[in-house]
Amino acid sequence: MYDELRDICWKHNMMLPKLGLVIYTFGNASVVDRKNGVFAIKPSGVDYEKMKPEYIVIVSLEDGKVVDGALRPSSDTNTHLELYRAFPNIGGVVHTHSTFATAWAQTGLPVPIFGTTHADYLAMDIPCTDFMSDERIQNDYETETGRQITDWFAKHHVSPDEAQMILVAGHGPFTWGDSIAKAVFNARMIEELCKMAFITKSIAPDTPRLKTTLIEKHYERKHGKDAYYGQKS
Amino acid sequence: MYDELRDICWKHNMMLPKLGLVIYTFGNASVVDRKNGVFAIKPSGVDYEKMKPEYIVIVSLEDGKVVDGALRPSSDTNTHLELYRAFPNIGGVVHTHSTFATAWAQTGLPVPIFGTTHADYLAMDIPCTDFMSDERIQNDYETETGRQITDWFAKHHVSPDEAQMILVAGHGPFTWGDSIAKAVFNARMIEELCKMAFITKSIAPDTPRLKTTLIEKHYERKHGKDAYYGQKS
Amino acid sequence: MYDELRDICWKHNMMLPKLGLVIYTFGNASVVDRKNGVFAIKPSGVDYEKMKPEYIVIVSLEDGKVVDGALRPSSDTNTHLELYRAFPNIGGVVHTHSTFATAWAQTGLPVPIFGTTHADYLAMDIPCTDFMSDERIQNDYETETGRQITDWFAKHHVSPDEAQMILVAGHGPFTWGDSIAKAVFNARMIEELCKMAFITKSIAPDTPRLKTTLIEKHYERKHGKDAYYGQKS
Amino acid sequence: MYDELRDICWKHNMMLPKLGLVIYTFGNASVVDRKNGVFAIKPSGVDYEKMKPEYIVIVSLEDGKVVDGALRPSSDTNTHLELYRAFPNIGGVVHTHSTFATAWAQTGLPVPIFGTTHADYLAMDIPCTDFMSDERIQNDYETETGRQITDWFAKHHVSPDEAQMILVAGHGPFTWGDSIAKAVFNARMIEELCKMAFITKSIAPDTPRLKTTLIEKHYERKHGKDAYYGQKS
């Protein structure tokens, strides 16, 4: 019944080490099937080299419990669950500990929008959550990690369709998209943007953000109503 | 009719990801056929993995319109067009978002000529355009990007044969050459020179430019009238 | 008699260049067989490309002398010996000169615990030994290198099970674990943590350590008595 | 007659791109045959992908003229010649523009001996020549490059056997050894030492040089009269 969902989930998890975004068992990707009220996610602590489609775990969107699968789901499952509930348009979620994005997350700072490569995907700084309060840490930690993310969007009145990525302070990047493929793409993109921003800041620490008119121009030509990047669908 | 031109264009576009200069659909290479008044360029937003020679788009040098091909040309087509018109000796143009060159472009600073590796290809700093004015941004943006480049050469009385590369401030590198192969070579070179300059500046922020006599010696032994680098042609 | 031990030792030594942790003859891995009172270690100065299982040297835990094998053992053999004697729970030891870990060791500073990637493996800074005294250098140098390590753990009342890695000041990383596989894993991990910490410090030199509650949460979910990471064994 | 010498020269030149030390036509390796008074060197400006053993050029040690071969020798041939004449024990010379070594050379600074990885090969800072005087630049430039190197050794009373590498200020690394294989090894090593020193300096700009007793211990255990590293020959 969940064969196809498992296959898609497995295939996109396997892309993470190939894209240089994870080593060993770091990171996880999930894909949602909203019609059936479930999402498929990587099992916890299984090496990518040994991963098989049948190891993928199917989890209920309603109560976060395992619906199908013999293994324990990723320890970050409740973070994915929280995002699927709060962001109704998203189809996939990816979490990695990729080197440059994680190094930025460790500073607790947003990533300044320094150039058009960034503006092509995101018309603002890459957001970074606050550090989690002790009260939340003692609570259901993974659910609260999801809430750190959704709180940021609520507080800043930003839609998760506009910014499909965030750094969790002290932790690492989470990305999403209308599909798991887009979420993986965004995981690769946040790593590249963080690497570029690190180099820019090392060369010239006082580099200002890109001017607003240029940010808007680049974002709009890819995502605006008169977008002209790519092929007509 | 355009089979050969398409093949050359496709082959050199495919070198960009192999040389580590582009990921996903970033970047584009074009090649001009001045006799027939056209140039061949990558289609917009098509993955390198799926690229085929027949997808390459043929564009008129006269009016920038598509002459042949089923797909939309690169969104940067008008920048290429502007360069082919302003620089009559060039045979190919390459644009990438390669990591170190883009990070330098984001600072809006030229890349100081710190060593002989740089002087072997360019007897001056790697130029960087001004940031584009709001007026130009609102205009035909890609044509204006080309004009930012050609303006720099006009203003500084430099020939595009002497400096076959430039950083567009806040954006990234553009390179060219008498052939598309040379333009791709220069795209690889600007990335390496930007990486070296970043490391040099990190080690010793006050490193001065290379002395002029040494710059001229290296540039001349490769490009001067008594050049003795390489094989006699 | 030692065929299996040699095979395990050889296989894990061969992983070091594949993981990008050693070049040429740098680095060495060993595995202990406490029942038989021996450990197997890489021969000294033999290229990885030419390494064969039969070249692995078997050394006595009692007196550090070669028990079996035609070649000289690694020049660092006495450091391994010292660790096996002082740390009764460990099953393998790895030493490399991997780039980022060695660069940190050269500073003589511990690596601050900046994020959860670090806390997943180690609930404290990555320790760094003192620089060795002249007296110790003149003594049996490799044994004294081991003592620099064991002294740190004794002085700071830390168990080598909690911190399975250390930087030897001015030298490089040593890692261990209950198996040689875990020691190799830790060698890869210390390199990644050192790389991330370098980038974090370059972006924001004043980045504080991760808050204690978050360190404990991450360490405990992987290693505490109620750990829920990974699969039930 | 020179078939074997050409083969050795070709094989070691081909290692340079594989070791990540050169791109395109950068860099060159040569090997000397002192008995026959010649050395074999890479032709000038030939791509590594197209290089064949028969392209290697044979040059006289006496007058630097081509003895055998259809192509022009490397433009750096006279630098190699100068080194073979001044350093009678060396068997091979390598010059590259490898990224981190060239970036250091651009600063004009020696590379501080920060750790034992460095001391294993060299008991002093990696030397850097002075910047060349205008008078020398106007003279036979490549011969003078060799003299910048040999002058450093004469002035500092250091033997080229002790320090088998140097940075030419503003240019890049030159290495040598008793064989071309050792010269290639040293070219890889200087790149790694320069990368590590860059990272160390970025983390802690005031890192002091390694203490002398530790430098001597490491250098002696590999190169001293009681060396115990490696296998008995």
CSV table of N, CA and C in Angstrom, one decimal, chain A residues 9-76:
chain,number,residue,atom,x,y,z
A,9,CYS,N,10.5,8.3,-0.9
A,9,CYS,CA,11.2,8.7,0.4
A,9,CYS,C,12.7,8.2,0.4
A,10,TRP,N,12.8,6.9,0.1
A,10,TRP,CA,14.1,6.3,0.0
A,10,TRP,C,15.0,7.0,-1.0
A,11,LYS,N,14.5,7.2,-2.2
A,11,LYS,CA,15.3,7.8,-3.3
A,11,LYS,C,15.8,9.1,-2.9
A,12,HIS,N,15.0,9.9,-2.2
A,12,HIS,CA,15.5,11.3,-1.9
A,12,HIS,C,16.4,11.3,-0.7
A,13,ASN,N,16.2,10.4,0.3
A,13,ASN,CA,17.1,10.3,1.3
A,13,ASN,C,18.5,9.9,0.8
A,14,MET,N,18.5,9.0,-0.2
A,14,MET,CA,19.8,8.5,-0.8
A,14,MET,C,20.5,9.7,-1.5
A,15,MET,N,19.8,10.7,-1.9
A,15,MET,CA,20.5,11.8,-2.6
A,15,MET,C,21.3,12.7,-1.6
A,16,LEU,N,21.0,12.6,-0.3
A,16,LEU,CA,21.6,13.5,0.6
A,16,LEU,C,23.1,13.3,0.7
A,17,PRO,N,23.6,12.0,0.9
A,17,PRO,CA,25.0,11.8,0.9
A,17,PRO,C,25.6,12.0,-0.5
A,18,LYS,N,24.9,11.7,-1.5
A,18,LYS,CA,25.5,12.0,-2.9
A,18,LYS,C,25.7,13.5,-3.1
A,19,LEU,N,24.9,14.3,-2.6
A,19,LEU,CA,25.0,15.8,-2.7
A,19,LEU,C,26.0,16.3,-1.7
A,20,GLY,N,26.6,15.5,-0.9
A,20,GLY,CA,27.6,15.9,0.1
A,20,GLY,C,27.0,16.6,1.3
A,21,LEU,N,25.8,16.3,1.6
A,21,LEU,CA,25.1,17.0,2.6
A,21,LEU,C,25.1,16.3,4.0
A,22,VAL,N,25.3,15.0,3.9
A,22,VAL,CA,25.3,14.2,5.1
A,22,VAL,C,26.4,13.2,5.1
A,23,ILE,N,26.9,12.8,6.3
A,23,ILE,CA,27.8,11.7,6.5
A,23,ILE,C,27.2,10.8,7.5
A,24,TYR,N,27.5,9.5,7.4
A,24,TYR,CA,26.9,8.5,8.3
A,24,TYR,C,25.4,8.6,8.4
A,25,THR,N,24.8,8.7,9.6
A,25,THR,CA,23.4,8.7,9.7
A,25,THR,C,22.8,10.1,9.9
A,26,PHE,N,23.6,11.1,9.8
A,26,PHE,CA,23.1,12.5,10.0
A,26,PHE,C,22.0,12.7,8.9
A,27,GLY,N,21.0,13.5,9.3
A,27,GLY,CA,20.0,14.0,8.4
A,27,GLY,C,18.9,13.1,8.1
A,28,ASN,N,17.8,13.6,7.5
A,28,ASN,CA,16.7,12.8,7.2
A,28,ASN,C,15.7,13.6,6.3
A,29,ALA,N,15.0,12.9,5.4
A,29,ALA,CA,14.1,13.5,4.5
A,29,ALA,C,12.8,12.7,4.7
A,30,SER,N,11.7,13.5,4.5
A,30,SER,CA,10.3,12.8,4.6
A,30,SER,C,9.5,13.4,3.5
A,31,VAL,N,8.4,12.6,3.2
A,31,VAL,CA,7.5,13.0,2.1
A,31,VAL,C,6.1,12.7,2.7
A,32,VAL,N,5.1,13.6,2.4
A,32,VAL,CA,3.8,13.5,3.0
A,32,VAL,C,2.8,13.0,1.9
A,33,ASP,N,1.8,12.2,2.4
A,33,ASP,CA,0.7,11.8,1.6
A,33,ASP,C,-0.6,12.3,2.3
A,34,ARG,N,-1.0,13.5,2.0
A,34,ARG,CA,-2.0,14.2,2.8
A,34,ARG,C,-3.4,13.5,2.7
A,35,LYS,N,-3.6,12.9,1.5
A,35,LYS,CA,-4.9,12.2,1.2
A,35,LYS,C,-5.1,11.0,2.2
A,36,ASN,N,-4.0,10.3,2.4
A,36,ASN,CA,-4.0,9.2,3.3
A,36,ASN,C,-3.6,9.5,4.8
A,37,GLY,N,-3.3,10.8,5.0
A,37,GLY,CA,-3.0,11.2,6.4
A,37,GLY,C,-1.7,10.7,7.0
A,38,VAL,N,-0.7,10.4,6.1
A,38,VAL,CA,0.6,9.8,6.6
A,38,VAL,C,1.8,10.5,6.0
A,39,PHE,N,2.9,10.3,6.6
A,39,PHE,CA,4.2,10.7,5.9
A,39,PHE,C,5.2,9.6,6.1
A,40,ALA,N,6.1,9.5,5.1
A,40,ALA,CA,7.1,8.5,5.1
A,40,ALA,C,8.4,9.1,5.5
A,41,ILE,N,9.2,8.5,6.4
A,41,ILE,CA,10.4,9.1,6.9
A,41,ILE,C,11.5,8.0,7.1
A,42,LYS,N,12.8,8.5,7.1
A,42,LYS,CA,13.9,7.6,7.3
A,42,LYS,C,13.9,7.0,8.7
A,43,PRO,N,14.3,5.7,8.8
A,43,PRO,CA,14.4,5.1,10.1
A,43,PRO,C,15.6,5.8,10.9
A,44,SER,N,15.6,5.7,12.2
A,44,SER,CA,16.6,6.3,13.1
A,44,SER,C,17.9,5.6,13.0
A,45,GLY,N,19.0,6.3,12.8
A,45,GLY,CA,20.3,5.7,13.0
A,45,GLY,C,20.7,4.6,12.1
A,46,VAL,N,20.1,4.5,10.9
A,46,VAL,CA,20.5,3.5,9.9
A,46,VAL,C,21.5,4.1,8.9
A,47,ASP,N,22.6,3.4,8.7
A,47,ASP,CA,23.6,3.9,7.7
A,47,ASP,C,23.0,4.0,6.3
A,48,TYR,N,23.3,5.1,5.6
A,48,TYR,CA,22.9,5.2,4.2
A,48,TYR,C,23.3,4.1,3.3
A,49,GLU,N,24.5,3.5,3.6
A,49,GLU,CA,24.9,2.4,2.7
A,49,GLU,C,24.0,1.2,2.8
A,50,LYS,N,23.4,1.1,4.0
A,50,LYS,CA,22.5,-0.1,4.2
A,50,LYS,C,21.0,0.1,4.1
A,51,MET,N,20.7,1.4,3.7
A,51,MET,CA,19.3,1.8,3.6
A,51,MET,C,18.6,1.1,2.5
A,52,LYS,N,17.4,0.6,2.7
A,52,LYS,CA,16.5,0.0,1.7
A,52,LYS,C,15.1,0.6,1.8
A,53,PRO,N,14.4,0.6,0.6
A,53,PRO,CA,13.1,1.2,0.6
A,53,PRO,C,12.2,0.6,1.7
A,54,GLU,N,12.3,-0.7,2.0
A,54,GLU,CA,11.4,-1.3,3.0
A,54,GLU,C,11.7,-0.9,4.4
A,55,TYR,N,12.8,-0.2,4.7
A,55,TYR,CA,13.1,0.3,6.0
A,55,TYR,C,12.4,1.6,6.3
A,56,ILE,N,11.9,2.3,5.3
A,56,ILE,CA,11.3,3.6,5.5
A,56,ILE,C,10.0,3.4,6.4
A,57,VAL,N,9.8,4.3,7.3
A,57,VAL,CA,8.7,4.1,8.3
A,57,VAL,C,7.6,5.1,7.9
A,58,ILE,N,6.3,4.5,8.0
A,58,ILE,CA,5.1,5.3,7.7
A,58,ILE,C,4.5,5.8,9.0
A,59,VAL,N,4.3,7.1,9.1
A,59,VAL,CA,3.9,7.7,10.4
A,59,VAL,C,2.5,8.5,10.1
A,60,SER,N,1.7,8.4,11.1
A,60,SER,CA,0.3,9.1,11.0
A,60,SER,C,0.5,10.6,11.2
A,61,LEU,N,-0.2,11.4,10.4
A,61,LEU,CA,-0.2,12.8,10.5
A,61,LEU,C,-1.1,13.2,11.7
A,62,GLU,N,-1.9,12.3,12.1
A,62,GLU,CA,-2.9,12.7,13.2
A,62,GLU,C,-2.2,12.6,14.6
A,63,ASP,N,-1.6,11.5,14.9
A,63,ASP,CA,-1.0,11.3,16.2
A,63,ASP,C,0.5,11.1,16.3
A,64,GLY,N,1.1,11.1,15.1
A,64,GLY,CA,2.6,10.9,15.1
A,64,GLY,C,3.0,9.5,15.4
A,65,LYS,N,2.1,8.5,15.4
A,65,LYS,CA,2.5,7.1,15.7
A,65,LYS,C,2.8,6.4,14.4
A,66,VAL,N,3.6,5.3,14.5
A,66,VAL,CA,3.9,4.5,13.4
A,66,VAL,C,2.7,3.7,12.9
A,67,VAL,N,2.4,3.9,11.6
A,67,VAL,CA,1.3,3.2,11.0
A,67,VAL,C,1.8,1.9,10.3
A,68,ASP,N,3.0,2.0,9.7
A,68,ASP,CA,3.5,0.8,9.0
A,68,ASP,C,5.0,0.8,9.0
A,69,GLY,N,5.7,-0.3,9.2
A,69,GLY,CA,7.1,-0.4,9.2
A,69,GLY,C,7.7,-1.0,10.5
A,70,ALA,N,8.8,-1.8,10.4
A,70,ALA,CA,9.3,-2.5,11.5
A,70,ALA,C,10.3,-1.7,12.3
A,71,LEU,N,10.8,-0.6,11.8
A,71,LEU,CA,11.9,0.1,12.5
A,71,LEU,C,11.3,1.3,13.2
A,72,ARG,N,12.1,1.9,14.1
A,72,ARG,CA,11.8,3.2,14.7
A,72,ARG,C,12.0,4.3,13.7
A,73,PRO,N,11.1,5.3,13.6
A,73,PRO,CA,11.4,6.4,12.7
A,73,PRO,C,12.4,7.3,13.3
A,74,SER,N,13.0,8.2,12.4
A,74,SER,CA,14.0,9.2,12.8
A,74,SER,C,13.6,9.8,14.1
A,75,SER,N,14.6,10.1,14.9
A,75,SER,CA,14.4,10.7,16.2
A,75,SER,C,13.8,12.1,16.0
A,76,ASP,N,13.9,12.7,14.8
A,76,ASP,CA,13.4,14.0,14.5
A,76,ASP,C,12.0,14.0,13.9
